[in-house]
PDB file of C-alpha atoms and ligand atoms in Angstrom:
ATOM      1  CA  UNK A   1     113.630 107.894  71.079  1.00  0.00           C
ATOM      2  CA  UNK A   2     114.415 104.888  73.230  1.00  0.00           C
ATOM      3  CA  UNK A   3     112.130 103.864  76.020  1.00  0.00           C
ATOM      4  CA  UNK A   4     110.891 101.026  78.105  1.00  0.00           C
ATOM      5  CA  UNK A   5     108.380 100.631  80.885  1.00  0.00           C
ATOM      6  CA  UNK A   6     108.741  99.887  84.535  1.00  0.00           C
ATOM      7  CA  UNK A   7     106.338  97.685  86.439  1.00  0.00           C
ATOM      8  CA  UNK A   8     103.774 100.496  86.721  1.00  0.00           C
ATOM      9  CA  UNK A   9     103.819 101.052  83.006  1.00  0.00           C
ATOM     10  CA  UNK A  10     105.770 104.320  83.292  1.00  0.00           C
ATOM     11  CA  UNK A  11     108.117 105.255  80.526  1.00  0.00           C
ATOM     12  CA  UNK A  12     111.374 104.584  82.264  1.00  0.00           C
ATOM     13  CA  UNK A  13     114.171 105.681  79.990  1.00  0.00           C
ATOM     14  CA  UNK A  14     114.057 108.516  77.490  1.00  0.00           C
ATOM     15  CA  UNK A  15     117.028 109.452  75.388  1.00  0.00           C
ATOM     16  CA  UNK A  16     117.320 112.083  72.698  1.00  0.00           C
ATOM     17  CA  UNK A  17     113.685 112.876  73.328  1.00  0.00           C
ATOM     18  CA  UNK A  18     112.123 116.234  72.609  1.00  0.00           C
ATOM     19  CA  UNK A  19     110.513 118.410  75.247  1.00  0.00           C
ATOM     20  CA  UNK A  20     107.321 116.475  74.697  1.00  0.00           C
ATOM     21  CA  UNK A  21     108.992 113.117  74.482  1.00  0.00           C
ATOM     22  CA  UNK A  22     106.767 111.675  77.142  1.00  0.00           C
ATOM     23  CA  UNK A  23     103.574 113.409  76.163  1.00  0.00           C
ATOM     24  CA  UNK A  24     103.801 111.905  72.682  1.00  0.00           C
ATOM     25  CA  UNK A  25     102.845 108.709  74.382  1.00  0.00           C
ATOM     26  CA  UNK A  26     100.139 110.100  76.626  1.00  0.00           C
ATOM     27  CA  UNK A  27      97.246 112.419  75.981  1.00  0.00           C
ATOM     28  CA  UNK A  28      95.767 114.883  78.439  1.00  0.00           C
ATOM     29  CA  UNK A  29      92.201 115.547  79.415  1.00  0.00           C
ATOM     30  CA  UNK A  30      90.747 117.592  82.213  1.00  0.00           C
ATOM     31  CA  UNK A  31      87.329 116.030  82.166  1.00  0.00           C
ATOM     32  CA  UNK A  32      87.849 113.149  84.562  1.00  0.00           C
ATOM     33  CA  UNK A  33      87.679 113.507  88.307  1.00  0.00           C
ATOM     34  CA  UNK A  34      89.465 115.949  90.507  1.00  0.00           C
ATOM     35  CA  UNK A  35      91.327 119.150  89.891  1.00  0.00           C
ATOM     36  CA  UNK A  36      94.346 117.513  88.307  1.00  0.00           C
ATOM     37  CA  UNK A  37      94.879 116.816  84.633  1.00  0.00           C
ATOM     38  CA  UNK A  38      94.560 113.108  84.066  1.00  0.00           C
ATOM     39  CA  UNK A  39      96.806 111.325  81.625  1.00  0.00           C
ATOM     40  CA  UNK A  40      94.810 108.953  79.512  1.00  0.00           C
ATOM     41  CA  UNK A  41      96.489 105.971  77.930  1.00  0.00           C
ATOM     42  CA  UNK A  42      97.080 105.578  74.260  1.00  0.00           C
ATOM     43  CA  UNK A  43      98.092 102.371  72.605  1.00  0.00           C
ATOM     44  CA  UNK A  44      96.949 100.429  75.647  1.00  0.00           C
ATOM     45  CA  UNK A  45      99.453 102.074  78.010  1.00  0.00           C
ATOM     46  CA  UNK A  46      98.335 102.229  81.643  1.00  0.00           C
ATOM     47  CA  UNK A  47      97.287 105.616  83.006  1.00  0.00           C
ATOM     48  CA  UNK A  48      99.996 107.622  84.712  1.00  0.00           C
ATOM     49  CA  UNK A  49      98.848 108.362  88.256  1.00  0.00           C
ATOM     50  CA  UNK A  50     101.411 109.482  90.766  1.00  0.00           C
ATOM     51  CA  UNK A  51     105.127 109.769  90.957  1.00  0.00           C
ATOM     52  CA  UNK A  52     107.469 110.402  93.833  1.00  0.00           C
ATOM     53  CA  UNK A  53     109.998 113.147  93.199  1.00  0.00           C
ATOM     54  CA  UNK A  54     112.816 114.829  95.077  1.00  0.00           C
ATOM     55  CA  UNK A  55     113.781 118.484  94.757  1.00  0.00           C
ATOM     56  CA  UNK A  56     116.773 120.471  95.959  1.00  0.00           C
ATOM     57  CA  UNK A  57     116.212 124.024  97.143  1.00  0.00           C
ATOM     58  CA  UNK A  58     118.884 126.687  97.451  1.00  0.00           C
ATOM     59  CA  UNK A  59     119.152 130.414  98.077  1.00  0.00           C
ATOM     60  CA  UNK A  60     121.981 132.841  98.733  1.00  0.00           C
ATOM     61  CA  UNK A  61     120.337 136.232  98.152  1.00  0.00           C
ATOM     62  CA  UNK A  62     117.842 138.027 100.374  1.00  0.00           C
ATOM     63  CA  UNK A  63     116.301 136.439 103.463  1.00  0.00           C
ATOM     64  CA  UNK A  64     117.111 132.924 102.292  1.00  0.00           C
ATOM     65  CA  UNK A  65     115.342 131.032 105.058  1.00  0.00           C
ATOM     66  CA  UNK A  66     112.111 133.020 104.600  1.00  0.00           C
ATOM     67  CA  UNK A  67     112.345 132.563 100.818  1.00  0.00           C
ATOM     68  CA  UNK A  68     112.885 128.812 101.098  1.00  0.00           C
ATOM     69  CA  UNK A  69     110.053 128.384 103.618  1.00  0.00           C
ATOM     70  CA  UNK A  70     107.739 130.364 101.338  1.00  0.00           C
ATOM     71  CA  UNK A  71     108.839 128.284  98.340  1.00  0.00           C
ATOM     72  CA  UNK A  72     107.908 125.080 100.183  1.00  0.00           C
ATOM     73  CA  UNK A  73     104.519 126.561 101.087  1.00  0.00           C
ATOM     74  CA  UNK A  74     103.991 127.501  97.425  1.00  0.00           C
ATOM     75  CA  UNK A  75     104.944 124.008  96.265  1.00  0.00           C
ATOM     76  CA  UNK A  76     102.552 122.460  98.783  1.00  0.00           C
ATOM     77  CA  UNK A  77      99.705 124.640  97.485  1.00  0.00           C
ATOM     78  CA  UNK A  78     100.336 123.876  93.821  1.00  0.00           C
ATOM     79  CA  UNK A  79      97.645 121.672  92.247  1.00  0.00           C
ATOM     80  CA  UNK A  80      99.106 118.276  91.401  1.00  0.00           C
ATOM     81  CA  UNK A  81     101.781 118.481  94.115  1.00  0.00           C
ATOM     82  CA  UNK A  82     101.674 117.193  97.678  1.00  0.00           C
ATOM     83  CA  UNK A  83     104.548 117.636 100.050  1.00  0.00           C
ATOM     84  CA  UNK A  84     105.738 114.364 101.527  1.00  0.00           C
ATOM     85  CA  UNK A  85     108.871 115.205 103.536  1.00  0.00           C
ATOM     86  CA  UNK A  86     111.277 118.072 104.037  1.00  0.00           C
ATOM     87  CA  UNK A  87     114.819 118.177 105.335  1.00  0.00           C
ATOM     88  CA  UNK A  88     116.473 120.568 107.732  1.00  0.00           C
ATOM     89  CA  UNK A  89     118.220 123.629 106.303  1.00  0.00           C
ATOM     90  CA  UNK A  90     121.984 123.571 105.853  1.00  0.00           C
ATOM     91  CA  UNK A  91     124.360 126.503 105.557  1.00  0.00           C
ATOM     92  CA  UNK A  92     126.770 125.610 102.769  1.00  0.00           C
ATOM     93  CA  UNK A  93     129.842 127.134 101.190  1.00  0.00           C
ATOM     94  CA  UNK A  94     129.125 128.184  97.604  1.00  0.00           C
ATOM     95  CA  UNK A  95     130.371 125.891  94.877  1.00  0.00           C
ATOM     96  CA  UNK A  96     131.334 127.828  91.735  1.00  0.00           C
ATOM     97  CA  UNK A  97     132.200 131.509  91.383  1.00  0.00           C
ATOM     98  CA  UNK A  98     132.900 133.459  94.612  1.00  0.00           C
ATOM     99  CA  UNK A  99     129.566 134.396  96.191  1.00  0.00           C
ATOM    100  CA  UNK A 100     127.817 134.333  99.583  1.00  0.00           C
ATOM    101  CA  UNK A 101     127.108 131.063 101.394  1.00  0.00           C
ATOM    102  CA  UNK A 102     123.908 129.237 100.488  1.00  0.00           C
ATOM    103  CA  UNK A 103     121.077 127.844 102.503  1.00  0.00           C
ATOM    104  CA  UNK A 104     120.161 124.425 101.077  1.00  0.00           C
ATOM    105  CA  UNK A 105     117.593 121.743 101.722  1.00  0.00           C
ATOM    106  CA  UNK A 106     115.540 119.055  99.998  1.00  0.00           C
ATOM    107  CA  UNK A 107     111.930 117.962  99.807  1.00  0.00           C
ATOM    108  CA  UNK A 108     110.181 114.864  98.534  1.00  0.00           C
ATOM    109  CA  UNK A 109     106.831 115.255  96.806  1.00  0.00           C
ATOM    110  CA  UNK A 110     104.058 113.141  95.388  1.00  0.00           C
ATOM    111  CA  UNK A 111     103.145 114.625  92.025  1.00  0.00           C
ATOM    112  CA  UNK A 112     100.481 114.126  89.432  1.00  0.00           C
ATOM    113  CA  UNK A 113     102.529 115.767  86.730  1.00  0.00           C
ATOM    114  CA  UNK A 114     104.899 114.618  84.062  1.00  0.00           C
ATOM    115  CA  UNK A 115     108.527 115.686  84.501  1.00  0.00           C
ATOM    116  CA  UNK A 116     108.290 118.529  81.967  1.00  0.00           C
ATOM    117  CA  UNK A 117     105.158 119.897  83.635  1.00  0.00           C
ATOM    118  CA  UNK A 118     106.859 119.763  87.005  1.00  0.00           C
ATOM    119  CA  UNK A 119     109.912 121.601  85.623  1.00  0.00           C
ATOM    120  CA  UNK A 120     107.630 124.333  84.268  1.00  0.00           C
ATOM    121  CA  UNK A 121     105.991 124.702  87.692  1.00  0.00           C
ATOM    122  CA  UNK A 122     109.417 124.959  89.339  1.00  0.00           C
ATOM    123  CA  UNK A 123     110.620 127.615  86.882  1.00  0.00           C
ATOM    124  CA  UNK A 124     107.413 129.568  87.493  1.00  0.00           C
ATOM    125  CA  UNK A 125     107.911 129.459  91.264  1.00  0.00           C
ATOM    126  CA  UNK A 126     111.555 130.559  90.852  1.00  0.00           C
ATOM    127  CA  UNK A 127     110.378 133.563  88.814  1.00  0.00           C
ATOM    128  CA  UNK A 128     107.715 134.337  91.436  1.00  0.00           C
ATOM    129  CA  UNK A 129     110.500 134.640  94.001  1.00  0.00           C
ATOM    130  CA  UNK A 130     112.429 137.125  91.902  1.00  0.00           C
ATOM    131  CA  UNK A 131     114.887 134.730  90.324  1.00  0.00           C
ATOM    132  CA  UNK A 132     116.697 136.427  87.463  1.00  0.00           C
ATOM    133  CA  UNK A 133     118.879 134.147  85.356  1.00  0.00           C
ATOM    134  CA  UNK A 134     122.368 135.575  85.151  1.00  0.00           C
ATOM    135  CA  UNK A 135     125.656 133.700  85.209  1.00  0.00           C
ATOM    136  CA  UNK A 136     125.717 129.925  85.473  1.00  0.00           C
ATOM    137  CA  UNK A 137     126.198 128.878  89.082  1.00  0.00           C
ATOM    138  CA  UNK A 138     125.826 132.544  90.113  1.00  0.00           C
ATOM    139  CA  UNK A 139     123.985 133.882  93.187  1.00  0.00           C
ATOM    140  CA  UNK A 140     120.207 133.545  93.277  1.00  0.00           C
ATOM    141  CA  UNK A 141     117.171 134.204  95.470  1.00  0.00           C
ATOM    142  CA  UNK A 142     115.778 130.746  94.752  1.00  0.00           C
ATOM    143  CA  UNK A 143     117.003 127.683  92.907  1.00  0.00           C
ATOM    144  CA  UNK A 144     114.760 124.640  92.543  1.00  0.00           C
ATOM    145  CA  UNK A 145     116.372 121.575  91.011  1.00  0.00           C
ATOM    146  CA  UNK A 146     114.448 118.463  90.067  1.00  0.00           C
ATOM    147  CA  UNK A 147     116.674 115.684  91.388  1.00  0.00           C
ATOM    148  CA  UNK A 148     114.728 112.441  91.004  1.00  0.00           C
ATOM    149  CA  UNK A 149     111.415 111.367  89.492  1.00  0.00           C
ATOM    150  CA  UNK A 150     110.636 107.798  90.556  1.00  0.00           C
ATOM    151  CA  UNK A 151     113.343 105.746  88.886  1.00  0.00           C
ATOM    152  CA  UNK A 152     113.108 107.561  85.550  1.00  0.00           C
ATOM    153  CA  UNK A 153     116.063 108.663  83.520  1.00  0.00           C
ATOM    154  CA  UNK A 154     115.220 111.645  81.313  1.00  0.00           C
ATOM    155  CA  UNK A 155     117.685 113.163  78.863  1.00  0.00           C
ATOM    156  CA  UNK A 156     115.897 115.980  77.061  1.00  0.00           C
ATOM    157  CA  UNK A 157     117.555 119.229  75.876  1.00  0.00           C
ATOM    158  CA  UNK A 158     116.042 121.243  78.734  1.00  0.00           C
ATOM    159  CA  UNK A 159     115.734 118.560  81.402  1.00  0.00           C
ATOM    160  CA  UNK A 160     118.011 115.875  82.743  1.00  0.00           C
ATOM    161  CA  UNK A 161     116.815 113.533  85.491  1.00  0.00           C
ATOM    162  CA  UNK A 162     118.499 112.554  87.734  1.00  0.00           C
ATOM    163  CA  UNK A 163     119.962 116.053  88.024  1.00  0.00           C
ATOM    164  CA  UNK A 164     123.503 115.577  86.646  1.00  0.00           C
ATOM    165  CA  UNK A 165     125.158 117.475  89.520  1.00  0.00           C
ATOM    166  CA  UNK A 166     123.448 115.684  92.375  1.00  0.00           C
ATOM    167  CA  UNK A 167     125.843 112.746  92.710  1.00  0.00           C
ATOM    168  CA  UNK A 168     128.792 115.027  93.552  1.00  0.00           C
ATOM    169  CA  UNK A 169     127.104 117.698  95.632  1.00  0.00           C
ATOM    170  CA  UNK A 170     127.324 117.353  99.386  1.00  0.00           C
ATOM    171  CA  UNK A 171     124.892 120.288  99.709  1.00  0.00           C
ATOM    172  CA  UNK A 172     122.293 118.100  97.942  1.00  0.00           C
ATOM    173  CA  UNK A 173     123.140 114.641  99.273  1.00  0.00           C
ATOM    174  CA  UNK A 174     123.275 115.524 102.974  1.00  0.00           C
ATOM    175  CA  UNK A 175     119.765 117.003 103.171  1.00  0.00           C
ATOM    176  CA  UNK A 176     118.412 114.399 100.739  1.00  0.00           C
ATOM    177  CA  UNK A 177     119.801 111.566 102.868  1.00  0.00           C
ATOM    178  CA  UNK A 178     117.785 112.915 105.807  1.00  0.00           C
ATOM    179  CA  UNK A 179     114.514 112.200 103.984  1.00  0.00           C
ATOM    180  CA  UNK A 180     115.322 109.654 101.239  1.00  0.00           C
ATOM    181  CA  UNK A 181     118.478 107.772 102.201  1.00  0.00           C
ATOM    182  CA  UNK A 182     117.317 104.499 100.607  1.00  0.00           C
ATOM    183  CA  UNK A 183     116.270 105.941  97.252  1.00  0.00           C
ATOM    184  CA  UNK A 184     118.356 104.478  94.420  1.00  0.00           C
ATOM    185  CA  UNK A 185     119.867 107.084  92.101  1.00  0.00           C
ATOM    186  CA  UNK A 186     119.170 105.301  88.817  1.00  0.00           C
ATOM    187  CA  UNK A 187     122.247 106.346  86.810  1.00  0.00           C
ATOM    188  CA  UNK A 188     124.814 105.141  89.360  1.00  0.00           C
ATOM    189  CA  UNK A 189     122.572 102.448  90.838  1.00  0.00           C
ATOM    190  CA  UNK A 190     123.694 103.675  94.290  1.00  0.00           C
ATOM    191  CA  UNK A 191     121.555 104.527  97.293  1.00  0.00           C
ATOM    192  CA  UNK A 192     121.591 108.175  98.333  1.00  0.00           C
ATOM    193  CA  UNK A 193     123.258 107.176 101.611  1.00  0.00           C
ATOM    194  CA  UNK A 194     126.031 105.435  99.630  1.00  0.00           C
ATOM    195  CA  UNK A 195     126.588 108.477  97.408  1.00  0.00           C
ATOM    196  CA  UNK A 196     126.741 110.622 100.535  1.00  0.00           C
ATOM    197  CA  UNK A 197     129.683 108.582 101.869  1.00  0.00           C
ATOM    198  CA  UNK A 198     131.715 109.495  98.780  1.00  0.00           C
ATOM    199  CA  UNK A 199     131.480 113.297  99.110  1.00  0.00           C
ATOM    200  CA  UNK A 200     133.209 115.763 101.426  1.00  0.00           C
ATOM    201  CA  UNK A 201     130.607 117.283 103.736  1.00  0.00           C
ATOM    202  CA  UNK A 202     132.976 119.622 105.591  1.00  0.00           C
ATOM    203  CA  UNK A 203     131.404 122.737 104.011  1.00  0.00           C
ATOM    204  CA  UNK A 204     127.810 121.726 104.818  1.00  0.00           C
ATOM    205  CA  UNK A 205     126.567 122.671 108.292  1.00  0.00           C
ATOM    206  CA  UNK A 206     123.195 122.028 109.862  1.00  0.00           C
ATOM    207  CA  UNK A 207     121.498 125.366 110.530  1.00  0.00           C
ATOM    208  CA  UNK A 208     120.848 125.623 114.236  1.00  0.00           C
ATOM    209  CA  UNK A 209     117.270 125.981 115.401  1.00  0.00           C
ATOM    210  CA  UNK A 210     115.512 124.405 112.431  1.00  0.00           C
TER     211      UNK A 210
HETATM  212  N1  ATP B 301     116.868 118.315  86.658  1.00  0.00           N
HETATM  213  C1  ATP B 301     116.749 119.613  86.400  1.00  0.00           C
HETATM  214  N2  ATP B 301     116.210 120.462  87.320  1.00  0.00           N
HETATM  215  C2  ATP B 301     116.112 121.783  87.064  1.00  0.00           C
HETATM  216  N3  ATP B 301     116.507 122.380  85.908  1.00  0.00           N
HETATM  217  C3  ATP B 301     117.045 121.578  84.965  1.00  0.00           C
HETATM  218  C4  ATP B 301     117.192 120.167  85.164  1.00  0.00           C
HETATM  219  N4  ATP B 301     117.748 119.632  84.047  1.00  0.00           N
HETATM  220  C5  ATP B 301     117.938 120.638  83.199  1.00  0.00           C
HETATM  221  N5  ATP B 301     117.517 121.808  83.718  1.00  0.00           N
HETATM  222  C6  ATP B 301     117.582 123.079  83.021  1.00  0.00           C
HETATM  223  O1  ATP B 301     118.478 123.906  83.688  1.00  0.00           O
HETATM  224  C7  ATP B 301     117.979 125.232  83.644  1.00  0.00           C
HETATM  225  C8  ATP B 301     118.311 125.886  84.939  1.00  0.00           C
HETATM  226  O2  ATP B 301     119.583 126.279  84.892  1.00  0.00           O
HETATM  227  P1  ATP B 301     120.158 127.052  86.120  1.00  0.00           P
HETATM  228  O3  ATP B 301     120.486 128.421  85.714  1.00  0.00           O
HETATM  229  O4  ATP B 301     119.247 126.907  87.334  1.00  0.00           O
HETATM  230  O5  ATP B 301     121.416 126.174  86.363  1.00  0.00           O
HETATM  231  P2  ATP B 301     122.271 126.286  87.608  1.00  0.00           P
HETATM  232  O6  ATP B 301     121.353 126.146  88.796  1.00  0.00           O
HETATM  233  O7  ATP B 301     123.130 127.519  87.519  1.00  0.00           O
HETATM  234  O8  ATP B 301     123.196 125.018  87.524  1.00  0.00           O
HETATM  235  P3  ATP B 301     122.857 123.578  88.041  1.00  0.00           P
HETATM  236  O9  ATP B 301     121.633 123.110  87.285  1.00  0.00           O
HETATM  237  O10 ATP B 301     124.110 122.811  87.747  1.00  0.00           O
HETATM  238  O11 ATP B 301     122.579 123.682  89.521  1.00  0.00           O
HETATM  239  C9  ATP B 301     116.479 125.132  83.564  1.00  0.00           C
HETATM  240  O12 ATP B 301     115.973 126.176  82.764  1.00  0.00           O
HETATM  241  C10 ATP B 301     116.222 123.768  83.008  1.00  0.00           C
HETATM  242  O13 ATP B 301     115.797 123.828  81.662  1.00  0.00           O
HETATM  243  N1  PH2 B 302     126.642 125.538  98.242  1.00  0.00           N
HETATM  244  C1  PH2 B 302     125.974 125.712  97.097  1.00  0.00           C
HETATM  245  N2  PH2 B 302     126.654 126.102  96.004  1.00  0.00           N
HETATM  246  C2  PH2 B 302     125.970 126.280  94.849  1.00  0.00           C
HETATM  247  C3  PH2 B 302     124.582 126.072  94.783  1.00  0.00           C
HETATM  248  C4  PH2 B 302     123.911 125.667  95.954  1.00  0.00           C
HETATM  249  O1  PH2 B 302     122.666 125.473  95.960  1.00  0.00           O
HETATM  250  N3  PH2 B 302     124.638 125.506  97.081  1.00  0.00           N
HETATM  251  N4  PH2 B 302     123.928 126.242  93.625  1.00  0.00           N
HETATM  252  C5  PH2 B 302     124.572 126.611  92.549  1.00  0.00           C
HETATM  253  C6  PH2 B 302     123.832 126.757  91.284  1.00  0.00           C
HETATM  254  O2  PH2 B 302     122.869 125.803  91.144  1.00  0.00           O
HETATM  255  C7  PH2 B 302     125.997 126.889  92.514  1.00  0.00           C
HETATM  256  N5  PH2 B 302     126.641 126.658  93.752  1.00  0.00           N
END
């Protein structure tokens, strides 16, 4: 495993790490204050407190707007997550196999969770909303993608951050630019608003009345 620390003492780069690549460096205890698990330092590492993350939301089955609104409400009620900002909804042409149009949007969150814990919460919420995994890029009631986690780069078998598709996807970059245009995508080193200029947004339309 290869890692280094940013100015807050966060592990900043993880490569070839296992699912618990980060938690090898940090231990967990629930006994200190508040409802959230606290990460206690080992080897003199500072305590991990909060991270800012960005998620993409998508749906193209069922009442997508109601599903996405309910997913945001569920995220906001999840211990360890607070909703910071949310974008408008966009009606977008499906990328991938032929399927109905999607409704897409993005949120930014403050989290007191490590990336793997956050992914588990997202997968749980997807299942709660009836998500059944079928074909790759196929239709779904709810898709939650973890786009960014501070300026971390994570390359674990089940989790890549930044999300590898985000740099090319207008249906991600347009809503994300509404709420986080000056966030640097750490693999390209580009601001979200710069990445947005490079993609074709002709199939992404602001949903009226939201
Ligand atoms: N950044 C990430 N956010 C969400 N899931 C991720 C991420 N990186 C890897 N994964 C893995 O991808 C799996 C989800 O695959 P899924 O079926 O949603 O892919 P997809 O939505 O069809 O394609 P894509 O991820 O390109 O949008 C999860 O189980 C998770 O382990
Ligand atoms: N427009 C659009 N196309 C997609 C989307 C999505 O959210 N929006 N998600 C996919 C699988 O993640 C595949 N294709």
